[in-house]
Structure formats: structure tokens, C-alpha cells
mmCIF file of C-alpha atoms in Angstrom:
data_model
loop_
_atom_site.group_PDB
_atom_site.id
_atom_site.type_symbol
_atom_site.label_atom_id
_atom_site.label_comp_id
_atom_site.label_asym_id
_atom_site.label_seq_id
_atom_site.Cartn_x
_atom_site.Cartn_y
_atom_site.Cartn_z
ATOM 1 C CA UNK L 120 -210.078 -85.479 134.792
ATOM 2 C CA UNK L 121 -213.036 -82.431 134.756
ATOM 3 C CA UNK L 122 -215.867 -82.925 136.275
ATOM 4 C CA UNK L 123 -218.484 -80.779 135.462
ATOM 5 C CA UNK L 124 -220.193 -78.323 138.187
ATOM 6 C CA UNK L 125 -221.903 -75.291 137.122
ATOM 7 C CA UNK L 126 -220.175 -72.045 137.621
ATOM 8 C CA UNK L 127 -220.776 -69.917 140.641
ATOM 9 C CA UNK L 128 -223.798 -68.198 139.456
ATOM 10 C CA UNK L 129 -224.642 -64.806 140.408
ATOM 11 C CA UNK L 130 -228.168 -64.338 139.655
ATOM 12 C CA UNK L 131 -228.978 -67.259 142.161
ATOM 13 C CA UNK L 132 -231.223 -66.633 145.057
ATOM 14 C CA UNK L 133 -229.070 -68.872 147.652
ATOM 15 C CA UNK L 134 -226.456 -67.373 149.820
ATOM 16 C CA UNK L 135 -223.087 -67.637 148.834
ATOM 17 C CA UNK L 136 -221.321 -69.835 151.790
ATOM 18 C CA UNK L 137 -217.805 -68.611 152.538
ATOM 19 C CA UNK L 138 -215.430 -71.286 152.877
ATOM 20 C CA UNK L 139 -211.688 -70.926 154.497
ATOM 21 C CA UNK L 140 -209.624 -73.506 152.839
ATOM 22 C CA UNK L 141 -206.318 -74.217 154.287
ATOM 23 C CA UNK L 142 -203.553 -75.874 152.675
ATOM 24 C CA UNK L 143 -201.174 -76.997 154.934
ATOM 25 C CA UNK L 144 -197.343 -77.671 153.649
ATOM 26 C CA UNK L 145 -194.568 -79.457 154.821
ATOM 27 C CA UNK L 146 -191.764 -81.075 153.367
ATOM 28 C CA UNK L 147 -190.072 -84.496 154.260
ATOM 29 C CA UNK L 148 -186.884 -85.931 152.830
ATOM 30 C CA UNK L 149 -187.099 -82.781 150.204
ATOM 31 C CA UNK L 150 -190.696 -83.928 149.482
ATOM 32 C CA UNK L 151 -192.795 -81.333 149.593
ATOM 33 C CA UNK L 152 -196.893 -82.995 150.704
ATOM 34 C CA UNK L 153 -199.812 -81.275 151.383
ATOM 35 C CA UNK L 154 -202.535 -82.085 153.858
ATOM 36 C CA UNK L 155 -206.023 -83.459 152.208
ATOM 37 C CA UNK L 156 -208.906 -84.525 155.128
ATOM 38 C CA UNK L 157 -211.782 -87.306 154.309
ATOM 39 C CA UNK L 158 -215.281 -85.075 154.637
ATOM 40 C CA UNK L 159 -217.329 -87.200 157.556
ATOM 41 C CA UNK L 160 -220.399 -88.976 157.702
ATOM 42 C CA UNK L 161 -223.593 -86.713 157.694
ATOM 43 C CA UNK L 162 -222.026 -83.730 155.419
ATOM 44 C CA UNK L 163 -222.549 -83.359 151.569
ATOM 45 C CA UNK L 164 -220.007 -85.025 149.856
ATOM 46 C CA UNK L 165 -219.030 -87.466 152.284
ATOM 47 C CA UNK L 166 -216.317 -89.539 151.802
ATOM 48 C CA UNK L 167 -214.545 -87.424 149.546
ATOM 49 C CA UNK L 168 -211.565 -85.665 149.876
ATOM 50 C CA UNK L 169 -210.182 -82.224 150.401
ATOM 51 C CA UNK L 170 -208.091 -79.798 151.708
ATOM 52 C CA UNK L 171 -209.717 -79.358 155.152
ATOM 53 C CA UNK L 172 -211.561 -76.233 156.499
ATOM 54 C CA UNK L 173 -214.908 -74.922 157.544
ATOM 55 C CA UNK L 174 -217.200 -71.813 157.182
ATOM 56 C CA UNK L 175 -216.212 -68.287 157.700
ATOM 57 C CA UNK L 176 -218.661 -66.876 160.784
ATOM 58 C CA UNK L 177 -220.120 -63.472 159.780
ATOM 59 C CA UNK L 178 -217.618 -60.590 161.008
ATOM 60 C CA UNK L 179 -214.648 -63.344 161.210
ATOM 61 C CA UNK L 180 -211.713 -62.813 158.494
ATOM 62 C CA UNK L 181 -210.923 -65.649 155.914
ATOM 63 C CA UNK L 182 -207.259 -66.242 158.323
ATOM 64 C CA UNK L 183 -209.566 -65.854 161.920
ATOM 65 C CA UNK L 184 -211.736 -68.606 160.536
ATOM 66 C CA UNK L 185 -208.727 -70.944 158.717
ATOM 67 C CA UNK L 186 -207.331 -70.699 162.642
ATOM 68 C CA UNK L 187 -210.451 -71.687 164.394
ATOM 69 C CA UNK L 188 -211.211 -74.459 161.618
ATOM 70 C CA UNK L 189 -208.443 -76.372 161.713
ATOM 71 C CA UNK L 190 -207.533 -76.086 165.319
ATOM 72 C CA UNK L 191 -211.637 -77.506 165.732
ATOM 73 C CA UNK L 192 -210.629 -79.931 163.077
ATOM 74 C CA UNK L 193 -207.398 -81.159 163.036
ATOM 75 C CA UNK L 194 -205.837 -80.190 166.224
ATOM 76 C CA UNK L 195 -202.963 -77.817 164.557
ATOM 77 C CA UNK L 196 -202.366 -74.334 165.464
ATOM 78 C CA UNK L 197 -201.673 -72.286 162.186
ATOM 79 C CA UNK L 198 -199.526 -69.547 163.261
ATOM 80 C CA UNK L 199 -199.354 -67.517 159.788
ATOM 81 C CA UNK L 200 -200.784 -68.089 156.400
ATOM 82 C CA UNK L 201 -201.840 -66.435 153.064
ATOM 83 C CA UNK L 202 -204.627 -65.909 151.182
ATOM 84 C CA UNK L 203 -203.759 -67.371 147.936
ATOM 85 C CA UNK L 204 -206.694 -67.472 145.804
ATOM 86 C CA UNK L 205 -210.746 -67.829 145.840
ATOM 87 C CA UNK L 206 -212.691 -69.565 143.935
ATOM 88 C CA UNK L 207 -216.225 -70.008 143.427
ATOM 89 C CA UNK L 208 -218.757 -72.884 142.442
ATOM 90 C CA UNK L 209 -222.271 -73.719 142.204
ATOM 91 C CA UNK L 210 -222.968 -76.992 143.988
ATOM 92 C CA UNK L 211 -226.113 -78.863 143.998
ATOM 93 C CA UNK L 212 -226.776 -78.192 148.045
ATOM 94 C CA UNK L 213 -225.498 -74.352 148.030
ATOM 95 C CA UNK L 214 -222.661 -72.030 146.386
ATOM 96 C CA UNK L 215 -219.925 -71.882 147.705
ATOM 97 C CA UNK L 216 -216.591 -69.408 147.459
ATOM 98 C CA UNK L 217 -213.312 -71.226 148.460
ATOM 99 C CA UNK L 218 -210.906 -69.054 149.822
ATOM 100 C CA UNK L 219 -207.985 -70.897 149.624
ATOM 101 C CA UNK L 220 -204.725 -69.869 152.047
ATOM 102 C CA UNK L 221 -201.024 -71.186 152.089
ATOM 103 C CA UNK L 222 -199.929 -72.656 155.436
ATOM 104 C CA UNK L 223 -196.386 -73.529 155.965
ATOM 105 C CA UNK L 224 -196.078 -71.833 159.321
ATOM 106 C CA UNK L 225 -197.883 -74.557 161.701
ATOM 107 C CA UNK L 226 -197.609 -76.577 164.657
ATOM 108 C CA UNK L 227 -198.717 -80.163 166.278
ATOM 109 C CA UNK L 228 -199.461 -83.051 165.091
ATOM 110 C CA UNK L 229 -203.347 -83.825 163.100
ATOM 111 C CA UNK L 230 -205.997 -85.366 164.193
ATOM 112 C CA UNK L 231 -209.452 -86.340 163.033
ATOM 113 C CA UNK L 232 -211.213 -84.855 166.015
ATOM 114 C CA UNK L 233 -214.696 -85.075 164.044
ATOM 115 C CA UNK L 234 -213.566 -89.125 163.197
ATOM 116 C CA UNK L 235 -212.303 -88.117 159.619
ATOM 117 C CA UNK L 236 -208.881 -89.585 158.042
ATOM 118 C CA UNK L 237 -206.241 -87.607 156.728
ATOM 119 C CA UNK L 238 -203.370 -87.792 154.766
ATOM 120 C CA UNK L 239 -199.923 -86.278 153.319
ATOM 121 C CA UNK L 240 -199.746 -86.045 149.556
ATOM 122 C CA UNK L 241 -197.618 -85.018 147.114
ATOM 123 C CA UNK L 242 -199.718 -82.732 144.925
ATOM 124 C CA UNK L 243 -197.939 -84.558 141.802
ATOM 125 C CA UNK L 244 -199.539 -88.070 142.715
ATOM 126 C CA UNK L 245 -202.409 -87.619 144.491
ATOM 127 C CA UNK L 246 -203.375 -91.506 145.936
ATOM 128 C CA UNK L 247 -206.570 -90.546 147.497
ATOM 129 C CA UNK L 248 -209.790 -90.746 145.947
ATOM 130 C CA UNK L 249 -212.318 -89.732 145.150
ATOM 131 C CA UNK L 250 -211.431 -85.347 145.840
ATOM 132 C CA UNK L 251 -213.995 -82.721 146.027
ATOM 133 C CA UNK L 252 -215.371 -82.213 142.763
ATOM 134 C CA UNK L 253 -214.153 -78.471 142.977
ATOM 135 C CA UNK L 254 -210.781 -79.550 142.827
ATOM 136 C CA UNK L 255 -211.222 -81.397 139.445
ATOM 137 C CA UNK L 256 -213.352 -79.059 138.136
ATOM 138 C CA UNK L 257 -211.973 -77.698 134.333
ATOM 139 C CA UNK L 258 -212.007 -74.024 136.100
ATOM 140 C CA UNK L 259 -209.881 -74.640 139.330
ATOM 141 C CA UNK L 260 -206.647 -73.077 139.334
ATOM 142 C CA UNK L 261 -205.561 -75.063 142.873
ATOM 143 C CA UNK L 262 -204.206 -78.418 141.806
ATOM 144 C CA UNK L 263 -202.071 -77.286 138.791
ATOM 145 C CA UNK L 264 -200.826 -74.456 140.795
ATOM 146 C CA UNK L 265 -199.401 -76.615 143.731
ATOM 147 C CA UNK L 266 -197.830 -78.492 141.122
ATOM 148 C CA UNK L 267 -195.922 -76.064 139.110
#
């Protein structure tokens, strides 16, 4: 299902928020599950789901700030990953460009440190709802390209 959000838009006056995105892999029993986090109470979007993550600082990399994130978040020590794609939208409270990065090389066990749930899902049947509008959204490349 698309949900409609404008379109990063350019012309806008609001800084563009820089977002590193991990997606952290694993596979189980020759499953192969991704990680999605429940946003918290008190930030935009609350209560929905995503892959988890956080603002890039200024002069931090997209991979410096993935580290930081999820190690703050999560409790997992990313050892590697890749930049895999970015993607840009135009949210109601600010734009935003999701920079999206492949993480199979990882350690530890998750977390909520900030109180948030998380789960393992298999990018073919995704159980939890509702997910970050982006993710639906008719111009995100994400979902159908963890699935193929």
C-alpha cells in the first residue's frame, strides 16, 4: 500500500535533516530477518515502525553516525556496513534524506535503551504495523529491494 508524502522538495526553505538508516541482517534457520525499532513516545511519528537510526552530526560520515546511533540505541556495535541507497522525502515536521546502509557485520544483543520495542522480520511478511510512511511511500526503493 502507497501512502502519499510529497517528494523531497528542493525549493523549500527548511533544512534538509540527514538521517543514517541502518539495516541490520541476520539469518536464522536459513531465514534471512531484518531489524525494524518502534519510534518512542515524544518523537514525530510515534509508534510507528522503522529501521532504526538517528541524525548525522555536522562533520560526522553517514557510517560514523549509523555506529554511534545504534550503539546509543540499540546497544549493538556495527563493525562494517554499506551505504546502500538515499532517499529523500518531504514530511510534514521537516525533510528528511535517508541514507540507508547494509549491516550484516554486527555484534550483541538489542536493546531498547530509549524504552522502544524491536523486532526481527522477514522483509517478505512484515507483521508489524503501522511502518514509517517513507517506507510505503510509491517512490521508495527499500522494501522491494530487501525482498528481491
Amino acid at each position: 500500500m502507497a501512502v502519499e508524502i510529497p517528494r523531497f522538495d528542493a525549493n523549500d526553505a527548511r533544512p534538509l535533516i540527514r538521517v543514517a538508516v541502518a539495516i541490520i541482517e541476520r539469518t536464522v534457520d536459513g531465514k534471512y530477518q531484518v531489524l525494524f525499532a518502534q519510534r518512542p513516545a515524544g518523537k514525530a511519528y510515534a509508534g510507528y515502525w522503522e529501521f532504526p537510526g538517528g541524525k548525522i552530526e555536522l562533520g560526522e560520515s553517514v557510517i560514523d553516525a549509523l555506529i554511534r546511533e545504534i550503539d546509543e540505541e540499540l546497544g549493538l556495535r556495527i563493525a562494517s556496513a554499506t551505504l546502500w541507497r538515499a532517499e529523500r522525502f518531504s514530511y510534514e515536521h521537516a525533510h528528511v534524506e535517508l541514507n540507508f546502509c547494509r549491516c550484516n557485520d554486527w555484534s550483541g544483543e538489542p536493546h531498547g535503551r530509549e524504552g522502544q520495542l524491536f523486532e526481527w522480520q522477514s522483509p517478505d511478511a512484515i507483521e508489524v504495523s503501522p511502518l514509517l510512511p517513507a517506507l510505503h511511500a510509491a517512490e521508495s526503493g527499500v522494501l522491494a529491494g530487501l525482498r528481491s
